[in-house]
Short mmCIF file of N, CA and C in Angstrom, two decimals:
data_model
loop_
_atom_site.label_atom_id
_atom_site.label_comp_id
_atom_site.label_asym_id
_atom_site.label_seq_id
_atom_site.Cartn_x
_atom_site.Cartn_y
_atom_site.Cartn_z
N UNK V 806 -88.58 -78.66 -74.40
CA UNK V 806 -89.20 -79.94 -74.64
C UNK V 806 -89.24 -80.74 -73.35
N UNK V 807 -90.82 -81.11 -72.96
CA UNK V 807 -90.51 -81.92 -71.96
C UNK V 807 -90.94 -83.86 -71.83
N UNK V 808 -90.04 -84.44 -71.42
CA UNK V 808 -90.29 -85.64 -71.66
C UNK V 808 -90.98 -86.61 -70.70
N UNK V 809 -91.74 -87.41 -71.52
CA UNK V 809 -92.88 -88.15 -70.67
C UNK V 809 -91.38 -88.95 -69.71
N UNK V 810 -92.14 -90.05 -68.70
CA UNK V 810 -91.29 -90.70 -67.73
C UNK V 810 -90.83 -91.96 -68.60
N UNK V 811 -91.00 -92.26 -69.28
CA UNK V 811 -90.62 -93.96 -69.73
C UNK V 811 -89.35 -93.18 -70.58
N UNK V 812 -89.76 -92.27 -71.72
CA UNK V 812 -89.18 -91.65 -72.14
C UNK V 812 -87.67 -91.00 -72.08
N UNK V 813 -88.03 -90.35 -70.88
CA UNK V 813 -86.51 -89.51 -69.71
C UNK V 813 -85.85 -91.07 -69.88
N UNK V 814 -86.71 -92.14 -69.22
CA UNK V 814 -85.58 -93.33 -68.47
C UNK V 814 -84.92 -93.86 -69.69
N UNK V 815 -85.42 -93.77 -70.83
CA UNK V 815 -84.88 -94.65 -72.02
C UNK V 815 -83.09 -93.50 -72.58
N UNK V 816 -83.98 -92.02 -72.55
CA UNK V 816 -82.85 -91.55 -72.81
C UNK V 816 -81.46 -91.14 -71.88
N UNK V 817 -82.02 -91.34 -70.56
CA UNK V 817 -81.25 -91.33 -69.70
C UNK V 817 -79.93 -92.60 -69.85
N UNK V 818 -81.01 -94.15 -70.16
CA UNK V 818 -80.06 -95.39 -70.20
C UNK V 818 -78.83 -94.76 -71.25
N UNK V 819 -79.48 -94.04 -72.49
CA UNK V 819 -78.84 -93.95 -73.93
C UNK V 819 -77.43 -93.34 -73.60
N UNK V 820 -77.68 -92.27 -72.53
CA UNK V 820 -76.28 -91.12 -72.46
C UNK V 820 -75.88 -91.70 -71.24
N UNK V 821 -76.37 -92.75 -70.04
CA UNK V 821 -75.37 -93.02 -69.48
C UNK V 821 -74.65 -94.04 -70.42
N UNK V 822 -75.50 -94.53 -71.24
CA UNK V 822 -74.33 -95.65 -72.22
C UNK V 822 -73.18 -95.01 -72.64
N UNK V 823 -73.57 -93.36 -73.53
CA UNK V 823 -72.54 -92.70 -74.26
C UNK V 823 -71.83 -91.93 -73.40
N UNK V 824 -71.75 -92.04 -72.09
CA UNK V 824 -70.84 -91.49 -71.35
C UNK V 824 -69.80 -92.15 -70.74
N UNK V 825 -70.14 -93.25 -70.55
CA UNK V 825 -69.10 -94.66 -70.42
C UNK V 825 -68.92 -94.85 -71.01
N UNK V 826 -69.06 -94.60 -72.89
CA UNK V 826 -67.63 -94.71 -73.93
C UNK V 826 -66.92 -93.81 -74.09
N UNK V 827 -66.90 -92.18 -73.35
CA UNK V 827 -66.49 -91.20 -73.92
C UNK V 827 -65.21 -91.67 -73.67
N UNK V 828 -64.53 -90.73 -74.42
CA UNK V 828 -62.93 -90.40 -74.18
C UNK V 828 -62.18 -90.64 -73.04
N UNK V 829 -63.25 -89.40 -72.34
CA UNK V 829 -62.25 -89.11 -70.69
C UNK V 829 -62.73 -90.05 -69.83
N UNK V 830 -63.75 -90.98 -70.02
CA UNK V 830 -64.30 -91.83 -68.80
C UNK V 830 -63.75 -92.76 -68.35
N UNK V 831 -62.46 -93.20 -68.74
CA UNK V 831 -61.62 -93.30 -68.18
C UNK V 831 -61.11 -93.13 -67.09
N UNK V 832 -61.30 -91.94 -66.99
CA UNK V 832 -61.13 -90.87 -65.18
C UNK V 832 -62.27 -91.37 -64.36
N UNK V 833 -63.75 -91.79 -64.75
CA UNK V 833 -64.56 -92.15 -63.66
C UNK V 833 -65.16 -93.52 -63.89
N UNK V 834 -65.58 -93.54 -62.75
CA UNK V 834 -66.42 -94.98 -62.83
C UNK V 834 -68.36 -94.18 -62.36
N UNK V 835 -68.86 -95.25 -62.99
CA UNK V 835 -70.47 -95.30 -63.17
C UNK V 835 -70.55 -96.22 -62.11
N UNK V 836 -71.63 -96.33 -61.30
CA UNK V 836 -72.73 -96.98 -61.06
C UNK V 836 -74.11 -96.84 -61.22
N UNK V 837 -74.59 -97.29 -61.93
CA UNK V 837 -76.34 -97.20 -61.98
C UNK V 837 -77.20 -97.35 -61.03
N UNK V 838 -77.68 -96.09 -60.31
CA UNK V 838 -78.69 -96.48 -59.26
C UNK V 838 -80.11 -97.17 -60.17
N UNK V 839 -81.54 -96.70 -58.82
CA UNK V 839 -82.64 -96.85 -59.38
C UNK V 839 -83.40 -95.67 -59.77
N UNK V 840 -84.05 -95.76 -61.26
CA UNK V 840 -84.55 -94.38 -61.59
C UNK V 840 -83.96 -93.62 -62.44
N UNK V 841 -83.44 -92.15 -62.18
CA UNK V 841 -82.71 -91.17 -63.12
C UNK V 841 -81.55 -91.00 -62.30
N UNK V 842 -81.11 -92.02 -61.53
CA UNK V 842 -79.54 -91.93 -60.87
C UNK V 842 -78.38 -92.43 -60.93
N UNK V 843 -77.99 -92.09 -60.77
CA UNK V 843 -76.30 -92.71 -61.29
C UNK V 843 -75.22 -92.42 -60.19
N UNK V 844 -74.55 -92.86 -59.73
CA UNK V 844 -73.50 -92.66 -58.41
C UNK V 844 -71.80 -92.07 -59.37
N UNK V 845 -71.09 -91.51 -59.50
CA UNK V 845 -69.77 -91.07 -60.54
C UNK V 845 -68.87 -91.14 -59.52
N UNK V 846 -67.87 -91.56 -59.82
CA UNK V 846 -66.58 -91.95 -59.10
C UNK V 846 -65.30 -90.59 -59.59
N UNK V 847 -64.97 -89.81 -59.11
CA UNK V 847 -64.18 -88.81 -59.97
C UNK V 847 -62.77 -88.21 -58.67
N UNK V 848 -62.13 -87.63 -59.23
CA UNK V 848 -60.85 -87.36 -58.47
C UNK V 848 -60.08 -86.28 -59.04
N UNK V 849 -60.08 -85.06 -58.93
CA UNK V 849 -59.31 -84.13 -59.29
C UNK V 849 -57.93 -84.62 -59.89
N UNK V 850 -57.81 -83.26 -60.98
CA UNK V 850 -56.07 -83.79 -61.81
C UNK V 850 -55.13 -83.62 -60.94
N UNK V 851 -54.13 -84.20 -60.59
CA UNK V 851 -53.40 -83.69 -59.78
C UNK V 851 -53.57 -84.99 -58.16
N UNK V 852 -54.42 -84.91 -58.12
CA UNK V 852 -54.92 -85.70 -57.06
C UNK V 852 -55.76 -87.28 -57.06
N UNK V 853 -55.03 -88.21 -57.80
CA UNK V 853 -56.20 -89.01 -58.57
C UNK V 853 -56.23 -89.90 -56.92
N UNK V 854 -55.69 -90.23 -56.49
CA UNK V 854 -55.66 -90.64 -55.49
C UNK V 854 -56.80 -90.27 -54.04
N UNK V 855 -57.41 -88.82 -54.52
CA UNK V 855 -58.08 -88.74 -53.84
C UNK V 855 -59.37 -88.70 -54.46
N UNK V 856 -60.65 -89.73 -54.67
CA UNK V 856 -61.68 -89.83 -54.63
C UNK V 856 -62.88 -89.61 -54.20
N UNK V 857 -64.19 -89.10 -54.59
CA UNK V 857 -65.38 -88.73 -54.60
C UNK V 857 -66.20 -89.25 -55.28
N UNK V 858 -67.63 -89.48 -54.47
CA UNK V 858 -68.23 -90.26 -54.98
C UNK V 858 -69.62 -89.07 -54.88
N UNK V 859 -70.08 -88.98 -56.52
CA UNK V 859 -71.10 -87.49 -56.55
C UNK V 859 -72.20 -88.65 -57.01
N UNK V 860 -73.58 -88.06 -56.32
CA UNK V 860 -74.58 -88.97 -56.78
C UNK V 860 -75.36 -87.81 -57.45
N UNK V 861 -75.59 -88.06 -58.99
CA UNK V 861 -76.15 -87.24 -59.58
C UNK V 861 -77.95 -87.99 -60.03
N UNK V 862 -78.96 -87.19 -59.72
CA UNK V 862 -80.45 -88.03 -59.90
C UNK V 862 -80.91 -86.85 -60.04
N UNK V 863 -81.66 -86.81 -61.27
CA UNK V 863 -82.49 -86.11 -62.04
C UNK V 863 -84.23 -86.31 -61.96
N UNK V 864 -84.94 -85.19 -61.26
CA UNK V 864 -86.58 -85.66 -61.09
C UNK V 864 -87.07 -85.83 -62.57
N UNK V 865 -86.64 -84.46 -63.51
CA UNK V 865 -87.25 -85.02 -65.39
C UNK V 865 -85.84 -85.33 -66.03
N UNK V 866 -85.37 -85.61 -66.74
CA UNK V 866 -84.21 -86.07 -67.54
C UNK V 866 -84.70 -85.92 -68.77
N UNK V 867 -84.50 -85.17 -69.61
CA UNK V 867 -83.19 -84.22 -69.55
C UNK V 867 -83.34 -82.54 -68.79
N UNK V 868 -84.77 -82.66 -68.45
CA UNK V 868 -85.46 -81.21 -68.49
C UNK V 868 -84.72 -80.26 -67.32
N UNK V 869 -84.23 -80.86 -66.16
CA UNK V 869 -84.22 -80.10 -65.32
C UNK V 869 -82.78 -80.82 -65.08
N UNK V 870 -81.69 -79.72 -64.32
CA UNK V 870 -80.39 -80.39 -63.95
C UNK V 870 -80.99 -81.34 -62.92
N UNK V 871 -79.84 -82.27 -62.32
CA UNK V 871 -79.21 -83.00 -62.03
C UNK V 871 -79.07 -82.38 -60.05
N UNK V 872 -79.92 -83.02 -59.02
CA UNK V 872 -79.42 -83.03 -58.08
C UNK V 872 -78.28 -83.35 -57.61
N UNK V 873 -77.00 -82.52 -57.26
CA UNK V 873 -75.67 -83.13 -56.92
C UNK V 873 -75.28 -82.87 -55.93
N UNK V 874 -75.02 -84.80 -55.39
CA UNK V 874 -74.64 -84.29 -53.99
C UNK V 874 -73.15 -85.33 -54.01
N UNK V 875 -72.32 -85.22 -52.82
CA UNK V 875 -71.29 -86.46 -52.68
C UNK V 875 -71.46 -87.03 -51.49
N UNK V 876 -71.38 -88.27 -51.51
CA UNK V 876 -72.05 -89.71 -50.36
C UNK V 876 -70.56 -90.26 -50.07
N UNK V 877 -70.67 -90.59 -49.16
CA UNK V 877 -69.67 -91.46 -48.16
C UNK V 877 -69.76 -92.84 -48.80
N UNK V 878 -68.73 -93.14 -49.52
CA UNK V 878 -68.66 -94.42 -50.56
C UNK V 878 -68.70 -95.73 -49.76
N UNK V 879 -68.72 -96.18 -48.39
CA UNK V 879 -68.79 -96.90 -47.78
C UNK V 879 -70.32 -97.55 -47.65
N UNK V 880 -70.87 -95.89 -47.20
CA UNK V 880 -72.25 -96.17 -46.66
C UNK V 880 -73.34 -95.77 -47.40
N UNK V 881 -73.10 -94.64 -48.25
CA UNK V 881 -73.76 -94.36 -49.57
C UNK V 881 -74.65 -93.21 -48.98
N UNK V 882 -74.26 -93.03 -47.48
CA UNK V 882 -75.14 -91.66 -46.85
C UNK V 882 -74.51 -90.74 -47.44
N UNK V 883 -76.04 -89.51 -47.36
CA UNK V 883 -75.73 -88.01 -47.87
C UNK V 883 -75.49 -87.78 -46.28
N UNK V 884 -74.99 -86.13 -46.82
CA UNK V 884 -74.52 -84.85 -45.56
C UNK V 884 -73.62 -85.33 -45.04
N UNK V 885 -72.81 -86.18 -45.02
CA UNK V 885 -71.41 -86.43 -44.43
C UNK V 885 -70.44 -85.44 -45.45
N UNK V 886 -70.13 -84.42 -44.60
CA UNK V 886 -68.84 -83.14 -44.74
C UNK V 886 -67.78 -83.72 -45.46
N UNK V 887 -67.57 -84.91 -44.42
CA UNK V 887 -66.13 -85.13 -45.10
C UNK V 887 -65.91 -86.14 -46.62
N UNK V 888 -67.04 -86.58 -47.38
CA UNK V 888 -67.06 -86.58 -47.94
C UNK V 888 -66.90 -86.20 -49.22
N UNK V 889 -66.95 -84.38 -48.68
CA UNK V 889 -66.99 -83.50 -50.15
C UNK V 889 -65.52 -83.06 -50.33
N UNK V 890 -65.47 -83.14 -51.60
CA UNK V 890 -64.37 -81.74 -51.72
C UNK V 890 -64.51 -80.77 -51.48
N UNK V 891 -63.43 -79.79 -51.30
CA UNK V 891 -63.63 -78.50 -51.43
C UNK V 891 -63.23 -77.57 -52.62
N UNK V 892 -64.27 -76.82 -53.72
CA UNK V 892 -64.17 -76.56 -54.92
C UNK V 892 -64.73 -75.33 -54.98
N UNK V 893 -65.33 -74.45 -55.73
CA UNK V 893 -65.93 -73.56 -56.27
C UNK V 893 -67.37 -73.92 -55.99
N UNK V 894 -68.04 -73.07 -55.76
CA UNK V 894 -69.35 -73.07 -55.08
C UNK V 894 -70.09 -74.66 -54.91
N UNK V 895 -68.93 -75.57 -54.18
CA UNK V 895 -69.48 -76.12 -53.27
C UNK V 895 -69.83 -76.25 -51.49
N UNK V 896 -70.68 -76.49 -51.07
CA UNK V 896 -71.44 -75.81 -49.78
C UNK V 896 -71.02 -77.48 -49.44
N UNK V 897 -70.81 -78.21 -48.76
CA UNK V 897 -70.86 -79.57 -48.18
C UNK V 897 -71.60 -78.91 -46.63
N UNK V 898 -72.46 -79.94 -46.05
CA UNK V 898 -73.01 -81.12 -46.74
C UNK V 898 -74.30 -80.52 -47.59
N UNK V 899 -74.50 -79.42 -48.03
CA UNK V 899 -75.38 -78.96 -48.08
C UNK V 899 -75.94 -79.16 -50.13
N UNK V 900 -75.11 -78.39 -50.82
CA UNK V 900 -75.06 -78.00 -52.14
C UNK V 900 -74.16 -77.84 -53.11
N UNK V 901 -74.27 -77.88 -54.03
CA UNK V 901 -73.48 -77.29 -55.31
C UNK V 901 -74.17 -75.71 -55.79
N UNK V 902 -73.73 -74.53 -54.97
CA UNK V 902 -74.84 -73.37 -56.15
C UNK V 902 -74.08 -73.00 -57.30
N UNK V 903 -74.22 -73.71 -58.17
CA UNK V 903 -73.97 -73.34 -59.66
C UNK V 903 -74.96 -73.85 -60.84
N UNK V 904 -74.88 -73.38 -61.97
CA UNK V 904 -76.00 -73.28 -62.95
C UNK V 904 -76.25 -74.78 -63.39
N UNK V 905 -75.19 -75.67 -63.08
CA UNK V 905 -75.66 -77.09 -63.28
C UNK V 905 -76.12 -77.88 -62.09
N UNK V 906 -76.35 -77.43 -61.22
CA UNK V 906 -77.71 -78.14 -60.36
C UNK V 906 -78.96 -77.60 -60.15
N UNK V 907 -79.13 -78.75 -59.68
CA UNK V 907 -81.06 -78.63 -59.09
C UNK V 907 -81.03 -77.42 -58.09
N UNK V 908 -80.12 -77.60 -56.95
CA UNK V 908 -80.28 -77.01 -55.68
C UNK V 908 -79.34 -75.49 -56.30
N UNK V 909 -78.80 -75.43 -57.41
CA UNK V 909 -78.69 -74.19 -57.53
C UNK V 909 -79.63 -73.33 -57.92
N UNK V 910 -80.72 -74.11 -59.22
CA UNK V 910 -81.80 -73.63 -59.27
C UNK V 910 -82.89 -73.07 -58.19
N UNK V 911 -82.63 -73.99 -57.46
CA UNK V 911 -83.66 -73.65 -56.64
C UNK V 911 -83.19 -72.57 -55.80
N UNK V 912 -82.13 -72.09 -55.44
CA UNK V 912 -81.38 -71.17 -54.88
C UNK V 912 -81.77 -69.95 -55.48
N UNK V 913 -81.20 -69.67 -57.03
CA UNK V 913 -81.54 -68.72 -57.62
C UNK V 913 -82.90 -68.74 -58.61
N UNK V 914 -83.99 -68.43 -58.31
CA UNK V 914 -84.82 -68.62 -59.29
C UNK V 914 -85.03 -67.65 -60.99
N UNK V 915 -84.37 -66.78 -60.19
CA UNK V 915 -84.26 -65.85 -61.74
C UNK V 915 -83.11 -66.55 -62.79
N UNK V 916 -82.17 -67.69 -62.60
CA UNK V 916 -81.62 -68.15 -63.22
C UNK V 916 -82.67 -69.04 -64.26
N UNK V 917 -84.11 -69.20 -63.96
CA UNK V 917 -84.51 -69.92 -64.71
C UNK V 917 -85.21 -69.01 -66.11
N UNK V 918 -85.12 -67.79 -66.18
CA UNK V 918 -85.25 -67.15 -67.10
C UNK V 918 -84.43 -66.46 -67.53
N UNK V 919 -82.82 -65.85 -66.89
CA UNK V 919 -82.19 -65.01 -67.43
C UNK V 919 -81.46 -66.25 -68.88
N UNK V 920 -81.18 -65.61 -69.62
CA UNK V 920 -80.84 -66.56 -70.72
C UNK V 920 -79.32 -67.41 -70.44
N UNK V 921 -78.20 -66.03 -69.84
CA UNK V 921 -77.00 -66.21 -69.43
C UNK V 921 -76.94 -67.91 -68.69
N UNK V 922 -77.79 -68.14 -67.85
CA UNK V 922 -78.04 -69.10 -66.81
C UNK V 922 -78.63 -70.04 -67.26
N UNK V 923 -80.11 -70.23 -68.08
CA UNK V 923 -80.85 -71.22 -68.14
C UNK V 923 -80.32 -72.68 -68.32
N UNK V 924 -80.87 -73.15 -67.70
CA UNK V 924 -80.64 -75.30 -67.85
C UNK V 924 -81.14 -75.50 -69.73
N UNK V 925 -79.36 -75.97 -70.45
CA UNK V 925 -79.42 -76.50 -71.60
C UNK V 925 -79.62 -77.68 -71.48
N UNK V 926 -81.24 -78.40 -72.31
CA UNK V 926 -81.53 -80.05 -71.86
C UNK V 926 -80.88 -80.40 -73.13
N UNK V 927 -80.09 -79.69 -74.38
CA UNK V 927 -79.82 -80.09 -75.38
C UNK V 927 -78.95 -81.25 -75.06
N UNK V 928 -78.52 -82.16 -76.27
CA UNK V 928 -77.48 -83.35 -75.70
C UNK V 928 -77.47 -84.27 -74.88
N UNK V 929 -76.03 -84.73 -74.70
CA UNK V 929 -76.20 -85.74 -73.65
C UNK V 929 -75.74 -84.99 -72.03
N UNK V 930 -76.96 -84.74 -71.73
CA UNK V 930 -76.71 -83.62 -70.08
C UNK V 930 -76.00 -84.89 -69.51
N UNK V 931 -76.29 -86.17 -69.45
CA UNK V 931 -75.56 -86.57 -68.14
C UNK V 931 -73.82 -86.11 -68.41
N UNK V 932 -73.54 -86.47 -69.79
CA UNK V 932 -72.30 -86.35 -69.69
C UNK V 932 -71.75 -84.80 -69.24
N UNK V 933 -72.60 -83.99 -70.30
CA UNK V 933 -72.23 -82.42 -69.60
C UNK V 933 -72.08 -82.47 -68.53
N UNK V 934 -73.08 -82.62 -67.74
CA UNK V 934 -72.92 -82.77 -66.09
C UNK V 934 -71.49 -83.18 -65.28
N UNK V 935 -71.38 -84.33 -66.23
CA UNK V 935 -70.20 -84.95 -65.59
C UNK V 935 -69.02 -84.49 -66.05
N UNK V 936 -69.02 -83.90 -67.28
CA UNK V 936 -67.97 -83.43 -67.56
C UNK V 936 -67.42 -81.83 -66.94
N UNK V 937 -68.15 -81.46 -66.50
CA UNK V 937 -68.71 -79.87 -65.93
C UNK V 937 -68.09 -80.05 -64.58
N UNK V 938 -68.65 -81.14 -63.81
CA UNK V 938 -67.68 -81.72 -62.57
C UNK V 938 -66.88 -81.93 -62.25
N UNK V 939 -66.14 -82.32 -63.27
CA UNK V 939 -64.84 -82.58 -63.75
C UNK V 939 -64.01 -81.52 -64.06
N UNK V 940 -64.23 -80.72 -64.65
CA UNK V 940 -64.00 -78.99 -64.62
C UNK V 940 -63.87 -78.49 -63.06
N UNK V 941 -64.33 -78.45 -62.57
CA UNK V 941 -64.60 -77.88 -61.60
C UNK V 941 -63.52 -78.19 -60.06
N UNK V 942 -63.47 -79.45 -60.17
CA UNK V 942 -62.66 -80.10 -59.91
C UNK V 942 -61.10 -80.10 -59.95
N UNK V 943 -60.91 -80.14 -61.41
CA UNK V 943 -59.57 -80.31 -61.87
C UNK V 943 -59.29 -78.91 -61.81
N UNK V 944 -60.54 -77.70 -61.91
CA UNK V 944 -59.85 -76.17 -61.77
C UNK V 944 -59.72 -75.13 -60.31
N UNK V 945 -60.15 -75.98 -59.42
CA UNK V 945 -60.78 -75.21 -58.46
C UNK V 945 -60.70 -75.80 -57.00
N UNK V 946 -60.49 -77.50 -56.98
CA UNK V 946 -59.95 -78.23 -56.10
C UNK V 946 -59.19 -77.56 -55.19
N UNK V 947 -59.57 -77.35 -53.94
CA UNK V 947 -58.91 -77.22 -52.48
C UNK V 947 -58.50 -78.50 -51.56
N UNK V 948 -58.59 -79.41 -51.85
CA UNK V 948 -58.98 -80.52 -50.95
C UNK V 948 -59.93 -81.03 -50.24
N UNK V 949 -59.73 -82.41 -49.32
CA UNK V 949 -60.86 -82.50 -48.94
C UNK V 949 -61.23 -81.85 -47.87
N UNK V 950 -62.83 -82.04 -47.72
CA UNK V 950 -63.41 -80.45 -46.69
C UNK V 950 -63.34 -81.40 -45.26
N UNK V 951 -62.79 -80.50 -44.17
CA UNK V 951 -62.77 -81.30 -43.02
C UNK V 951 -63.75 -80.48 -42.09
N UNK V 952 -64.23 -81.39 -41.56
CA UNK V 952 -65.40 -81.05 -40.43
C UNK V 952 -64.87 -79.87 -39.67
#
């Protein structure tokens, strides 16, 4: 199913609403960019002290994942290294290649038909997304990546 643009933005507002009541959101903070973006504040278990700031922006919402990158919370620039963690197929400053991004898609294109792989728009993706990050994070965390 693909959704017109007024559309995406309305349901986009809906699940960033229902993701800032979930349970665990607690663990992050929101900011609302402009558009289908949102800035997430998140910090591995174990490490809350150390913070990341992932800017997740979607070209269709819900249709296609979620470009994810992490920005230098000061300046809000991409490709700064030291910004990222270091996790499970994250590339700083470059990518995330895994089945919940854009730039993984675009990496692997046969992921967009093998079934194993395909982008589920079911639900509330932002939260998947974020919750998926959060996974990833709390399982796979190396620290932060130094230049």
């Amino acid at each position: 199913m693909q959704v017109t643009d007024e559309l995406s933005k309305a349901v986009f507002e809906s699940d960033l609403a229902d993701a800032q009541a979930a349970n665990e959101a607690s663990r992050w903070s929101f900011e609302r960019r402009d558009g289908l973006e949102v800035w997430v504040t998140v910090s591995p278990a174990g490490h809350e002290a150390e913070r990341f700031v992932a800017r997740l922006l979607w070209r269709r919402y819900p249709d296609e994942p979620p470009s994810v990158h992490f920005i230098e919370p000061g300046t809000g620039a991409l490709g700064v290294p030291k910004a990222w963690p270091k996790a499970r197929g994250f590339r700083p400053p470059n990518d995330i290649c895994a089945t919940w991004t854009y730039e993984g898609f675009q990496l692997h294109a046969e992921w967009r038909t093998d079934p194993r792989y395909r982008w589920d728009s079911r639900g509330n993706v932002l939260l998947k997304t974020v919750r998926t990050l959060q996974q990833e994070l709390d399982q796979t965390y190396e620290g932060k990546f130094q230049q």
